[in-house]
């Protein structure tokens, strides 16, 4: 199978890595890619938001893709999957219409209401007066969300009324909702619009600094599995969230095929959806794919071609996986780029295959050095017999990497590893 992956973050590197290990894959291409994907796939430059350009690339003689996998949300929301599908090429990724599940918080709320999916009560506000009224109705902590795409940074959760009001005023349309407490879970499902195949759950760390301090980010680390979670949790989410949502979009005539990502809070009153995404999550994908034993290409192709019902059950490693993100100086505020990254060879020589680097914002400069080119620069993923072991390996590998001014969290999966140690 010949595959073209669109995107250039750590998620795409994780996808390329998994696909490169699948014997069914005979050619792997990535566009625009990064310095890491270039090691396992042929790189092409493309405007990922231009559907016709992506479709042209998929059909170019050098590529001739049997399957296009679209990683990030922006191309999906822009209709890139539709443009490629219109050429008769199989695509893993939803249509623009179905990707609105991620592209508009208000649309997602509407689908959830119609499908009876549990989520936070909310108001859609378009004027400062409406926003003030909604903030007043819920009280602190305030949850204020930009309606559109904002790379994980459009959400403000705060006890400070003035900060909540300021964020509401900076958005054209804003969703203000009830605060959900309890631990968060990310559950991904592969779907062809009809059959839903949940992956293993993961937990993401959204705040920039240790102890869940600092601003929200795209995600600073993740782990899987969740030793503290009820073993029935995945089945419950499949029944109450994933299936009803997929059924509702099919009923509307806009079936969702691709990766449905449910971000959930496990509250004292049960599971509640915090958000949907229309693509693999970053950094959870790095941890989840590290444990997937089923070859990835066949799974994604079956989803893209409506053949998931006949797909055999997924196989998973018993190992735990931990991913830690290394972010650039001053991420998420004004990340600095162009810093040289050192120690990548040392990780490849001393830690592989149990720990490895997945590139996010990186590129090779004219001298051949790998340099930072984005806010989240790298992630290190490690596997081990338990979370404690996987954590240790991940941080050992991190210790070998040098990037001037960078920061990473030191507490990824720490609490869960401790809980696992106490209960085993
Ligand atoms: P979102 O982009 O909707 O996933 O929001 C980003 C982060 O903000 C989530 O991962 C949560 O940590 C937090 N958040 C969003 N909505 C709520 C809510 N209703 N209650 C509590 N925290 C929330
Ligand atoms: N890990 C959060 C996201 O991918 O949106």
PDB file of C-alpha atoms and ligand atoms in Angstrom, residues 204 206 218 261 275 277 279 281-284, ligand 2:
ATOM      1  CA  UNK A 204      -3.083  14.386  28.218  1.00  0.00           C
ATOM      2  CA  UNK A 206      -2.774  20.471  28.917  1.00  0.00           C
ATOM      3  CA  UNK A 218      -1.660  21.989  22.762  1.00  0.00           C
ATOM      4  CA  UNK A 261     -11.428  12.021  19.445  1.00  0.00           C
ATOM      5  CA  UNK A 275     -14.675  18.527  23.378  1.00  0.00           C
ATOM      6  CA  UNK A 277     -11.670  16.572  17.772  1.00  0.00           C
ATOM      7  CA  UNK A 279      -8.270  13.804  14.167  1.00  0.00           C
ATOM      8  CA  UNK A 281      -4.709  14.002  19.368  1.00  0.00           C
ATOM      9  CA  UNK A 282      -1.204  15.221  19.987  1.00  0.00           C
ATOM     10  CA  UNK A 283       0.571  14.058  22.223  1.00  0.00           C
ATOM     11  CA  UNK A 284      -1.828  11.191  23.101  1.00  0.00           C
TER      12      UNK A 284
HETATM   13  N1  LIG B   2      -3.988  16.693  22.991  1.00  0.00           N
HETATM   14  C1  LIG B   2      -4.950  17.645  22.655  1.00  0.00           C
HETATM   15  C2  LIG B   2      -5.266  17.760  21.240  1.00  0.00           C
HETATM   16  O1  LIG B   2      -4.714  17.075  20.409  1.00  0.00           O
HETATM   17  O2  LIG B   2      -6.106  18.575  20.918  1.00  0.00           O
END
